[in-house]
Amino acid sequence: MEYTINRLAKLAGVSTRTLRYYDELGLLCPARISSNGYRVYGQKEIDLLKQILLYRELGVPLEEIKKILSSKDFDEQVALEKHLSALLSKQRQLDLLIANVEKTIKELKGEIIMNDQEKFEGFIKKQIDDNEKKYGKEIRTKYGNDKVDRANNKLMGMSKEQHSELENLTDELNETLKAAFEQGDPSSEMAQKTYELHKKWLCFYWDSYSKEAHKGVAQMYVDDPRFTQYYDKIAVGCAAFLRDVVFVFCK
Amino acid sequence: MEYTINRLAKLAGVSTRTLRYYDELGLLCPARISSNGYRVYGQKEIDLLKQILLYRELGVPLEEIKKILSSKDFDEQVALEKHLSALLSKQRQLDLLIANVEKTIKELKGEIIMNDQEKFEGFIKKQIDDNEKKYGKEIRTKYGNDKVDRANNKLMGMSKEQHSELENLTDELNETLKAAFEQGDPSSEMAQKTYELHKKWLCFYWDSYSKEAHKGVAQMYVDDPRFTQYYDKIAVGCAAFLRDVVFVFCK
DNA sequence: TATAAACCATTACGCAACGTCAATGTCAAT
DNA sequence: ATTGACATTGACGTTGCGTAATGGTTTATA
């Protein structure tokens, strides 16, 4: 089957300008030029266009698509499987965004409150993708799957009052931690208060508390750069200090 | 909580350039400018940015986002529900694309064969993108620009009750149309009821009604495959029947 | 206290991927 | 023979930023 530029455009759902542009780039040239100067596309071009559009959909620049497709060691099947996983990832991302919008509607109705970070969950592609791929797995395997899930659920269904209480608690914890850290002794009174606040804070997220899990989390603060960064914002070394505190009182 | 430009950027997963650009456009201006000339963003700006990013995600141009958000009769909840349905539609689209890739892999393995049309299923964003971009424009030129704009605004700013009223009306219209169509006579009593419901329905979208415009729209149902498809879902030939009905009673 | 590192500002040029004329040629059908 | 749909090639315009370049401010460290 041969196609004129318009027919191909309609078939593929792109504009004729796009096809001419792709021709200009050398990305998708017609099979032949008819005697009247018209572009004529054949079967091969259809398949090629399809591949191009797939890459385009995934945000790959046209120049790069050109390189990829003209590369000698291009394996279509491998590429397709990559596409598939990329699309699945996109799907998860979209799920997050949808969840976000649903949450936002709830917030508008006054049923819940979202914190600033939550508000942008689902928008940030890289971070979440990375988070899930890089850290998500680690956390889930290392610290137990259901705990993380339940934490999420608990946050989801939190009431306004609970939410502001949590915020206050967070502030108090951070202040106390800072003060204790400045004193420098992980077994001081201030450190004990920090420990208790941290425990209380954790129980906001957890359904069941255990000292073992508490220690695990504290260790995580040091092991996982994401958490280290968070606590070290208060003061450098704070993450390690908090772990020490927890290990002192968790026995 | 106040944010500097960098912090907000990190929170939202955008670049500082983007935030400055949005400021320049007047789309998202900082809450205040600090004495040293730095931009300072507050809570309100965070929520606004979120809304902006949602619209952006759905492919709405920034200028239009600005108009929408600054519009007086902007109803956030209605907008969010629209977003939700748009995202769900996007999700379905993505499902199609994924199915396409899976099929393509099978084709490569020689398990099946795809025809040319199938090859592009899932690429063509008939539902959202085309709606807004391709036909949106056509409608604008063909049936008057401001009418469509006002229709959008009207939909945007519709209250809950109005919205559900519209839904009920839509259902009633479809049912009546179906019944009239089954009788087969475009000048029957049932047809007249259909006509009146359709007029009422149109007036939900229009500020001013004219028989000419009504006829134009009815003709469009036949001319424009998108609408034809919609009405022919009720029963094949329904679009043409509705046009006939309108032409009978619009005189 | 000096100095580097980090963060802020504005201005301005650049670019990808087309959209959109404009001017013109070709084909199919009335 | 003309009309209308469809084709061609320029060439300029647009959106949404990226990316310097240049210079002031704040914070951390030596």
Coordinates of C-alpha atoms (C1' of nucleotides) in Angstrom, one line a residue:
Chain A
M1 CA 0.0 0.0 0.0
E2 CA 1.3 3.4 -1.0
Y3 CA 0.4 6.6 0.7
T4 CA 0.4 10.3 -0.2
I5 CA 1.6 12.7 2.4
N6 CA -1.9 13.6 3.4
R7 CA -3.1 10.0 3.7
L8 CA -0.1 9.0 5.8
A9 CA -0.6 12.0 8.0
K10 CA -4.2 11.1 8.6
L11 CA -3.4 7.5 9.2
A12 CA -0.7 8.3 11.8
G13 CA -2.4 11.3 13.3
V14 CA 0.3 13.8 12.5
S15 CA 0.4 16.9 10.3
T16 CA 1.8 17.1 6.8
R17 CA 4.1 19.7 8.1
T18 CA 5.5 17.2 10.5
L19 CA 6.1 14.7 7.7
R20 CA 7.9 17.3 5.6
Y21 CA 9.9 18.3 8.5
Y22 CA 11.0 14.7 9.1
D23 CA 11.9 14.5 5.5
E24 CA 14.0 17.6 5.8
L25 CA 15.7 16.2 8.8
G26 CA 16.4 13.0 7.0
L27 CA 14.5 11.2 9.7
L28 CA 11.7 9.8 7.5
C29 CA 12.2 10.2 3.8
P30 CA 9.5 9.1 1.3
A31 CA 10.1 5.8 -0.5
R32 CA 10.2 7.7 -3.8
I33 CA 9.3 11.0 -5.3
S34 CA 6.6 10.7 -8.0
S35 CA 7.1 12.3 -11.4
N36 CA 5.0 15.2 -10.3
G37 CA 7.2 15.9 -7.3
Y38 CA 4.8 14.4 -4.8
R39 CA 6.1 12.3 -1.8
V40 CA 5.1 8.7 -1.9
Y41 CA 5.4 6.6 1.2
G42 CA 5.5 2.8 1.3
Q43 CA 5.1 0.0 3.9
K44 CA 8.6 0.5 5.2
E45 CA 8.0 4.1 5.9
I46 CA 4.9 3.3 7.8
D47 CA 6.7 1.1 10.2
L48 CA 9.5 3.5 10.5
L49 CA 7.1 6.4 11.3
K50 CA 5.5 4.2 13.9
Q51 CA 8.9 3.7 15.6
I52 CA 9.6 7.4 15.4
L53 CA 6.3 8.3 17.0
L54 CA 7.0 5.8 19.8
Y55 CA 10.3 7.4 20.6
R56 CA 8.8 10.8 20.3
E57 CA 6.1 9.9 22.7
L58 CA 8.7 9.0 25.2
G59 CA 10.3 12.4 24.8
V60 CA 13.4 11.5 22.8
P61 CA 14.6 14.3 20.6
L62 CA 14.3 13.8 16.9
E63 CA 18.0 14.0 16.3
E64 CA 18.5 11.2 18.7
I65 CA 15.8 9.2 17.2
K66 CA 17.5 9.5 14.0
K67 CA 20.8 8.2 15.4
I68 CA 19.1 5.4 17.2
L69 CA 17.1 4.1 14.2
S70 CA 20.0 4.4 11.8
S71 CA 22.4 2.8 14.2
K72 CA 23.8 -0.4 13.0
D73 CA 23.3 -2.4 16.1
F74 CA 19.7 -1.3 16.6
D75 CA 17.7 -4.2 17.8
E76 CA 14.0 -3.5 17.4
Q77 CA 12.8 -6.1 19.9
V78 CA 15.1 -4.9 22.6
A79 CA 14.0 -1.3 21.9
L80 CA 10.3 -2.3 22.1
E81 CA 10.8 -3.9 25.4
K82 CA 12.5 -0.8 26.7
H83 CA 9.6 1.2 25.4
L84 CA 7.2 -1.1 27.2
S85 CA 8.9 -0.6 30.5
A86 CA 9.1 3.1 29.9
L87 CA 5.4 3.2 29.2
L88 CA 4.6 1.2 32.3
S89 CA 6.6 3.6 34.3
K90 CA 4.7 6.4 32.8
Q91 CA 1.6 4.7 33.7
R92 CA 2.6 4.5 37.3
Q93 CA 3.5 8.1 37.2
L94 CA 0.1 8.9 35.9
D95 CA -1.5 6.9 38.6
L96 CA 0.3 9.1 41.1
L97 CA -0.9 12.2 39.5
I98 CA -4.4 11.0 39.5
A99 CA -4.1 10.1 43.2
N100 CA -2.8 13.6 43.7
V101 CA -5.8 15.2 42.0
E102 CA -8.2 13.0 44.0
K103 CA -6.5 14.0 47.1
T104 CA -6.6 17.6 46.1
I105 CA -10.3 17.4 45.7
K106 CA -10.6 15.9 49.1
E107 CA -8.5 18.7 50.5
L108 CA -10.7 21.2 48.9
K109 CA -13.7 19.6 50.6
G110 CA -11.8 20.0 53.9
E111 CA -11.5 16.3 54.4
I112 CA -7.8 16.2 54.6
I113 CA -4.7 18.4 54.5
M114 CA -1.8 18.0 52.2
N115 CA 1.7 19.2 53.1
D116 CA 3.8 21.1 50.6
Q117 CA 5.7 18.1 49.5
E118 CA 2.7 16.0 49.0
K119 CA 1.2 18.7 46.8
F120 CA 3.8 18.0 44.1
E121 CA 3.8 14.3 44.2
G122 CA 3.2 12.9 40.8
F123 CA 4.5 15.9 39.1
I124 CA 8.2 15.2 39.7
K125 CA 9.0 12.5 37.3
K126 CA 12.6 12.0 37.9
Q127 CA 12.6 12.1 41.6
I128 CA 9.7 9.7 42.0
D129 CA 10.9 7.4 39.3
D130 CA 14.3 7.5 40.8
N131 CA 12.9 7.2 44.3
E132 CA 11.0 4.2 43.4
K133 CA 13.6 2.5 41.3
K134 CA 16.6 3.4 43.4
Y135 CA 15.4 3.7 46.9
G136 CA 11.9 2.4 46.9
K137 CA 13.0 -1.1 46.4
E138 CA 15.7 -0.8 49.0
I139 CA 13.4 0.5 51.6
R140 CA 10.8 -2.0 50.9
T141 CA 13.1 -5.0 51.1
K142 CA 15.1 -3.6 53.9
Y143 CA 12.5 -2.2 56.3
G144 CA 9.6 -4.3 55.4
N145 CA 7.0 -3.8 52.7
D146 CA 3.8 -3.4 54.5
K147 CA 5.1 -0.9 57.0
V148 CA 5.9 1.5 54.2
D149 CA 2.5 0.9 52.6
R150 CA 0.7 1.4 55.8
A151 CA 2.5 4.6 56.5
N152 CA 1.3 5.9 53.2
N153 CA -2.3 4.9 54.0
K154 CA -2.2 6.5 57.4
L155 CA -1.0 9.8 55.9
M156 CA -3.7 9.6 53.3
G157 CA -6.5 9.4 55.7
M158 CA -5.3 11.9 58.3
S159 CA -7.8 14.5 59.5
K160 CA -7.1 18.2 59.7
E161 CA -6.5 18.2 63.4
Q162 CA -4.2 15.2 63.3
H163 CA -2.3 16.8 60.5
S164 CA -1.6 20.1 62.3
E165 CA -0.7 18.1 65.4
L166 CA 1.8 16.2 63.4
E167 CA 3.3 19.4 62.1
N168 CA 3.7 20.8 65.6
L169 CA 5.2 17.6 66.7
T170 CA 7.6 17.7 63.8
D171 CA 8.7 21.2 64.7
E172 CA 9.1 20.3 68.3
L173 CA 11.2 17.2 67.4
N174 CA 13.4 19.2 65.2
E175 CA 14.0 21.9 67.7
T176 CA 14.7 19.4 70.5
L177 CA 17.0 17.4 68.3
K178 CA 18.9 20.5 67.4
A179 CA 19.3 21.5 71.0
A180 CA 20.4 18.1 72.0
F181 CA 22.8 17.9 69.2
E182 CA 24.4 21.2 70.2
Q183 CA 24.9 19.8 73.7
G184 CA 26.6 16.9 72.0
D185 CA 25.7 14.1 74.4
P186 CA 23.5 11.4 73.0
S187 CA 22.6 10.2 76.5
S188 CA 21.6 13.6 77.9
E189 CA 18.2 14.5 79.2
M190 CA 17.6 16.6 76.1
A191 CA 18.5 13.5 74.0
Q192 CA 16.0 11.4 75.9
K193 CA 13.3 14.0 75.1
T194 CA 14.4 13.8 71.5
Y195 CA 14.1 10.1 71.6
E196 CA 10.6 10.2 73.0
L197 CA 9.4 12.8 70.6
H198 CA 10.9 10.8 67.7
K199 CA 9.1 7.7 68.9
K200 CA 5.8 9.6 69.2
W201 CA 6.4 11.0 65.7
L202 CA 7.0 7.6 64.3
C203 CA 3.8 6.3 65.8
F204 CA 2.0 8.8 63.7
Y205 CA 3.0 6.7 60.8
W206 CA 3.1 3.3 62.2
D207 CA 0.4 1.0 63.3
S208 CA 2.7 -1.0 65.5
Y209 CA 5.8 0.1 67.2
S210 CA 8.8 -2.0 68.0
K211 CA 12.2 -1.0 69.3
E212 CA 13.9 -3.1 66.6
A213 CA 12.0 -1.2 63.9
H214 CA 12.9 2.1 65.5
K215 CA 16.6 1.2 65.5
G216 CA 16.3 0.1 61.9
V217 CA 14.8 3.5 60.9
A218 CA 17.5 5.4 62.8
Q219 CA 20.2 3.4 61.0
M220 CA 18.4 4.2 57.8
Y221 CA 18.8 7.9 58.5
V222 CA 22.5 7.4 58.2
D223 CA 22.6 4.8 55.4
D224 CA 20.2 6.5 53.1
P225 CA 21.5 9.8 51.7
R226 CA 18.0 11.1 51.3
F227 CA 17.3 11.0 54.9
T228 CA 20.8 12.0 55.9
Q229 CA 20.3 15.1 53.9
Y230 CA 17.0 15.9 55.5
Y231 CA 18.4 15.7 59.1
D232 CA 21.7 17.2 58.2
K233 CA 19.8 20.3 57.1
I234 CA 19.1 20.9 60.8
A235 CA 22.8 20.5 61.5
V236 CA 25.5 18.5 59.9
G237 CA 26.0 15.2 61.7
C238 CA 22.5 15.4 63.0
A239 CA 21.4 12.2 61.3
A240 CA 24.2 10.2 62.9
F241 CA 23.5 11.9 66.2
L242 CA 19.9 10.9 66.1
R243 CA 20.8 7.4 65.4
D244 CA 23.1 7.3 68.4
V245 CA 20.4 8.7 70.5
V246 CA 17.9 6.1 69.4
F247 CA 20.5 3.3 70.0
V248 CA 21.1 4.6 73.5
F249 CA 17.5 4.6 74.5
C250 CA 16.3 1.7 72.5
K251 CA 17.3 -1.2 74.7
Chain B
M1 CA 6.2 28.6 55.2
E2 CA 8.1 30.8 52.8
Y3 CA 10.2 29.7 50.0
T4 CA 13.1 31.2 48.0
I5 CA 13.0 30.6 44.3
N6 CA 15.4 27.7 44.6
R7 CA 13.5 25.9 47.3
L8 CA 10.2 26.2 45.6
A9 CA 11.8 25.0 42.4
K10 CA 13.1 21.9 44.1
L11 CA 9.9 21.3 45.9
A12 CA 7.9 21.4 42.7
G13 CA 10.5 19.8 40.5
V14 CA 10.8 22.7 38.1
S15 CA 13.8 25.0 37.3
T16 CA 14.3 28.4 38.6
R17 CA 14.2 29.7 35.1
T18 CA 10.7 28.4 34.8
L19 CA 9.6 30.2 37.9
R20 CA 11.2 33.4 36.7
Y21 CA 9.5 32.9 33.3
Y22 CA 6.2 32.5 35.0
D23 CA 6.8 35.6 36.9
E24 CA 7.6 37.4 33.7
L25 CA 4.4 36.2 32.2
G26 CA 2.5 37.3 35.2
L27 CA 1.4 33.7 35.7
L28 CA 2.9 33.2 39.0
C29 CA 4.3 36.2 40.8
P30 CA 6.1 35.9 44.1
A31 CA 4.2 36.9 47.3
R32 CA 6.7 39.7 47.8
I33 CA 10.1 40.9 46.9
S34 CA 12.5 40.9 49.8
S35 CA 14.6 43.9 50.5
N36 CA 17.6 42.4 48.7
G37 CA 15.5 41.9 45.6
Y38 CA 14.9 38.2 46.1
R39 CA 11.7 36.6 45.2
V40 CA 9.7 35.2 48.1
Y41 CA 6.9 32.7 47.6
G42 CA 4.2 31.9 50.2
Q43 CA 1.6 29.3 50.6
K44 CA -0.8 30.8 48.1
E45 CA 1.9 30.6 45.4
I46 CA 2.5 27.0 46.1
D47 CA -1.1 26.1 45.5
L48 CA -1.2 28.2 42.5
L49 CA 1.9 26.6 41.1
K50 CA 0.4 23.3 41.6
Q51 CA -2.6 24.2 39.6
I52 CA -0.4 25.6 36.8
L53 CA 1.5 22.4 36.6
L54 CA -1.6 20.4 36.4
Y55 CA -2.8 22.4 33.4
R56 CA 0.6 22.3 31.9
E57 CA 0.6 18.5 32.2
L58 CA -2.5 18.4 30.2
G59 CA -1.0 20.5 27.4
V60 CA -2.7 23.8 28.1
P61 CA -0.6 26.7 26.9
L62 CA 0.6 29.0 29.6
E63 CA -1.3 32.0 28.3
E64 CA -4.5 30.1 28.5
I65 CA -3.7 28.8 32.0
K66 CA -3.3 32.4 33.0
K67 CA -6.7 33.3 31.6
I68 CA -8.4 30.4 33.2
L69 CA -6.9 30.9 36.6
S70 CA -7.5 34.6 36.7
S71 CA -11.0 34.2 35.4
K72 CA -13.5 35.4 37.9
D73 CA -15.8 32.5 37.6
F74 CA -13.2 29.9 38.0
D75 CA -14.4 27.0 40.0
E76 CA -11.5 25.0 41.3
Q77 CA -13.5 21.9 42.1
V78 CA -15.0 21.7 38.7
A79 CA -11.7 22.3 37.1
L80 CA -10.2 19.5 39.2
E81 CA -12.9 17.1 38.2
K82 CA -12.2 18.0 34.6
H83 CA -8.6 17.3 35.2
L84 CA -9.4 14.0 36.7
S85 CA -11.4 12.9 33.7
A86 CA -8.8 14.2 31.3
L87 CA -6.1 12.2 33.2
L88 CA -8.3 9.1 33.2
S89 CA -8.7 9.5 29.5
K90 CA -5.0 9.9 29.2
Q91 CA -4.6 6.7 31.1
R92 CA -6.8 4.9 28.7
Q93 CA -4.8 6.3 25.9
L94 CA -1.7 5.0 27.5
D95 CA -3.2 1.6 27.9
L96 CA -3.9 1.6 24.2
L97 CA -0.3 2.5 23.4
I98 CA 1.0 -0.2 25.7
A99 CA -1.3 -2.7 24.0
N100 CA 0.1 -1.5 20.7
V101 CA 3.6 -2.1 21.8
E102 CA 2.8 -5.5 23.1
K103 CA 1.1 -6.3 19.8
T104 CA 4.1 -5.0 17.9
I105 CA 6.4 -7.3 19.8
K106 CA 4.2 -10.2 18.9
E107 CA 4.2 -9.1 15.3
L108 CA 7.9 -9.0 15.3
K109 CA 7.9 -12.6 16.6
G110 CA 5.7 -13.5 13.7
E111 CA 2.8 -14.4 15.9
I112 CA 0.4 -11.9 14.4
I113 CA 0.1 -9.4 11.7
M114 CA -1.1 -5.8 12.1
N115 CA -2.7 -3.7 9.5
D116 CA -1.8 -0.1 8.8
Q117 CA -4.5 1.3 10.9
E118 CA -3.9 -0.9 13.9
K119 CA -0.3 0.2 13.8
F120 CA -1.2 3.7 14.9
E121 CA -3.8 2.9 17.4
G122 CA -3.0 4.6 20.7
F123 CA -0.9 7.3 19.0
I124 CA -3.8 9.3 18.0
K125 CA -5.1 11.2 20.9
K126 CA -8.5 11.5 19.5
Q127 CA -10.1 12.0 22.8
I128 CA -8.2 14.8 24.5
D129 CA -5.6 16.3 22.3
D130 CA -7.7 16.3 19.1
N131 CA -10.7 17.5 21.0
E132 CA -8.9 20.5 22.2
K133 CA -6.5 21.3 19.4
K134 CA -7.7 20.0 16.2
Y135 CA -11.4 20.3 16.4
G136 CA -11.4 23.1 18.9
K137 CA -10.0 25.3 16.3
E138 CA -12.2 24.2 13.6
I139 CA -15.2 24.8 15.7
R140 CA -13.9 28.2 16.6
T141 CA -13.5 29.3 13.0
K142 CA -16.6 27.6 11.7
Y143 CA -19.1 28.4 14.4
G144 CA -17.7 31.5 15.9
N145 CA -14.9 32.1 18.3
D146 CA -16.5 33.8 21.2
K147 CA -19.3 31.3 21.5
V148 CA -16.9 28.5 22.1
D149 CA -14.9 30.6 24.6
R150 CA -18.0 31.4 26.5
A151 CA -19.0 27.8 26.5
N152 CA -15.7 26.9 28.1
N153 CA -16.0 29.5 30.7
K154 CA -19.5 28.6 31.4
L155 CA -18.5 25.0 31.9
M156 CA -15.6 26.0 34.1
G157 CA -17.6 28.1 36.4
M158 CA -20.5 25.8 36.7
S159 CA -21.7 25.0 40.2
K160 CA -22.2 21.5 41.4
E161 CA -26.0 21.7 41.1
Q162 CA -25.8 23.1 37.6
H163 CA -23.3 20.4 36.7
S164 CA -25.5 17.6 37.8
E165 CA -28.5 19.2 36.2
L166 CA -26.6 19.2 33.0
E167 CA -25.8 15.6 33.4
N168 CA -29.4 14.7 33.9
L169 CA -30.4 16.8 31.0
T170 CA -27.8 15.0 28.8
D171 CA -29.2 11.6 29.9
E172 CA -32.7 12.7 29.2
L173 CA -31.8 14.0 25.8
N174 CA -30.1 10.9 24.8
E175 CA -32.9 8.7 25.9
T176 CA -35.5 10.8 24.1
L177 CA -33.4 11.0 21.0
K178 CA -33.1 7.2 21.0
A179 CA -36.8 6.7 21.4
A180 CA -37.6 9.2 18.7
F181 CA -35.1 7.7 16.4
E182 CA -36.7 4.2 16.9
Q183 CA -40.0 5.6 15.9
G184 CA -38.3 6.9 12.8
D185 CA -40.2 10.1 12.1
P186 CA -38.3 13.4 12.5
S187 CA -41.5 15.3 12.9
S188 CA -43.1 13.2 15.5
E189 CA -44.1 14.4 19.0
M190 CA -41.1 12.6 20.5
A191 CA -38.9 14.3 17.9
Q192 CA -40.2 17.7 19.0
K193 CA -39.4 16.8 22.6
T194 CA -36.0 15.8 21.5
Y195 CA -35.6 19.2 19.7
E196 CA -36.6 21.1 22.8
L197 CA -34.3 19.1 25.0
H198 CA -31.5 19.7 22.6
K199 CA -32.2 23.4 22.6
K200 CA -32.2 23.5 26.4
W201 CA -29.0 21.5 26.4
L202 CA -27.4 23.9 24.0
C203 CA -28.4 26.8 26.1
F204 CA -26.3 25.4 28.9
Y205 CA -23.3 26.2 26.8
W206 CA -24.4 29.2 24.9
D207 CA -25.1 32.7 26.2
S208 CA -27.2 33.6 23.2
Y209 CA -29.3 31.2 21.2
S210 CA -30.3 31.5 17.5
K211 CA -32.0 29.0 15.2
E212 CA -29.3 29.6 12.7
A213 CA -26.6 28.5 15.1
H214 CA -28.7 25.6 16.2
K215 CA -29.0 24.4 12.6
G216 CA -25.3 24.9 12.1
V217 CA -24.5 22.7 15.1
A218 CA -26.9 20.0 13.9
Q219 CA -25.3 20.0 10.5
M220 CA -22.0 19.7 12.3
Y221 CA -23.1 16.5 13.9
V222 CA -23.2 15.0 10.5
D223 CA -20.2 16.7 9.0
D224 CA -17.8 16.2 11.8
P225 CA -16.9 12.5 12.4
R226 CA -16.3 13.1 16.0
F227 CA -19.8 14.1 16.7
T228 CA -21.2 11.6 14.3
Q229 CA -19.4 8.9 16.2
Y230 CA -20.7 10.2 19.5
Y231 CA -24.4 10.2 18.4
D232 CA -24.1 7.1 16.4
K233 CA -23.0 5.3 19.5
I234 CA -26.6 5.7 20.6
A235 CA -27.7 4.1 17.4
V236 CA -26.3 4.2 13.9
G237 CA -27.8 7.0 11.9
C238 CA -28.7 8.9 15.0
A239 CA -26.6 11.9 14.1
A240 CA -28.3 12.4 10.8
F241 CA -31.7 11.9 12.4
L242 CA -31.0 14.5 15.0
R243 CA -30.0 17.0 12.3
D244 CA -33.2 16.2 10.5
V245 CA -35.2 16.8 13.6
V246 CA -33.5 20.2 14.2
F247 CA -34.1 21.2 10.7
V248 CA -37.8 20.3 11.0
F249 CA -38.4 22.4 14.1
C250 CA -36.0 25.2 13.4
K251 CA -37.9 27.4 11.1
Chain C
dT1 C1' 38.3 39.0 58.8
dA2 C1' 39.0 37.4 54.2
dT3 C1' 37.6 34.6 50.8
dA4 C1' 35.3 31.1 48.7
dA5 C1' 31.0 28.8 47.8
dA6 C1' 26.3 29.2 47.2
dC7 C1' 22.4 31.7 45.9
dC8 C1' 20.0 35.7 44.0
dA9 C1' 19.1 39.1 40.1
dT10 C1' 18.6 40.7 35.1
dT11 C1' 19.5 40.6 30.2
dA12 C1' 19.8 38.3 26.2
dC13 C1' 20.7 34.9 22.8
dG14 C1' 19.5 30.1 21.3
dC15 C1' 16.7 26.1 20.1
dA16 C1' 13.4 22.2 19.1
dA17 C1' 9.5 21.0 16.7
dC18 C1' 6.6 22.3 14.5
dG19 C1' 2.4 26.1 13.0
dT20 C1' 1.3 29.2 9.7
dC21 C1' 1.2 32.0 5.7
dA22 C1' 2.5 32.9 0.8
dA23 C1' 3.2 31.8 -3.8
dT24 C1' 2.7 28.3 -7.0
dG25 C1' 1.9 23.7 -9.5
dT26 C1' -1.1 19.4 -10.2
dC27 C1' -5.1 16.4 -10.4
dA28 C1' -10.0 14.9 -10.5
dA29 C1' -14.5 16.0 -11.3
dT30 C1' -18.2 18.8 -12.6
Chain D
dA1 C1' -12.8 25.3 -18.2
dT2 C1' -13.0 26.1 -13.9
dT3 C1' -13.3 24.8 -9.2
dG4 C1' -11.6 22.7 -5.3
dA5 C1' -8.8 19.5 -3.1
dC6 C1' -4.2 18.4 -2.6
dA7 C1' 0.8 18.9 -3.7
dT8 C1' 5.3 21.7 -3.7
dT9 C1' 9.0 24.9 -1.6
dG10 C1' 10.5 28.8 1.1
dA11 C1' 10.4 31.6 5.1
dC12 C1' 9.1 33.6 9.2
dG13 C1' 6.7 33.0 13.9
dT14 C1' 5.8 30.7 18.4
dT15 C1' 6.1 28.3 22.8
dG16 C1' 8.6 27.2 26.8
dC17 C1' 12.0 27.2 28.4
dG18 C1' 18.0 26.1 28.5
dT19 C1' 22.0 28.4 28.9
dA20 C1' 25.5 31.7 29.3
dA21 C1' 27.2 36.3 30.8
dT22 C1' 27.6 39.6 34.3
dG23 C1' 27.1 41.2 38.8
dG24 C1' 25.2 41.8 43.6
dT25 C1' 24.2 39.1 48.4
dT26 C1' 24.5 35.8 51.9
dT27 C1' 26.6 32.0 54.3
dA28 C1' 30.2 29.0 55.5
dT29 C1' 34.8 28.1 56.2
dA30 C1' 39.7 29.0 56.7

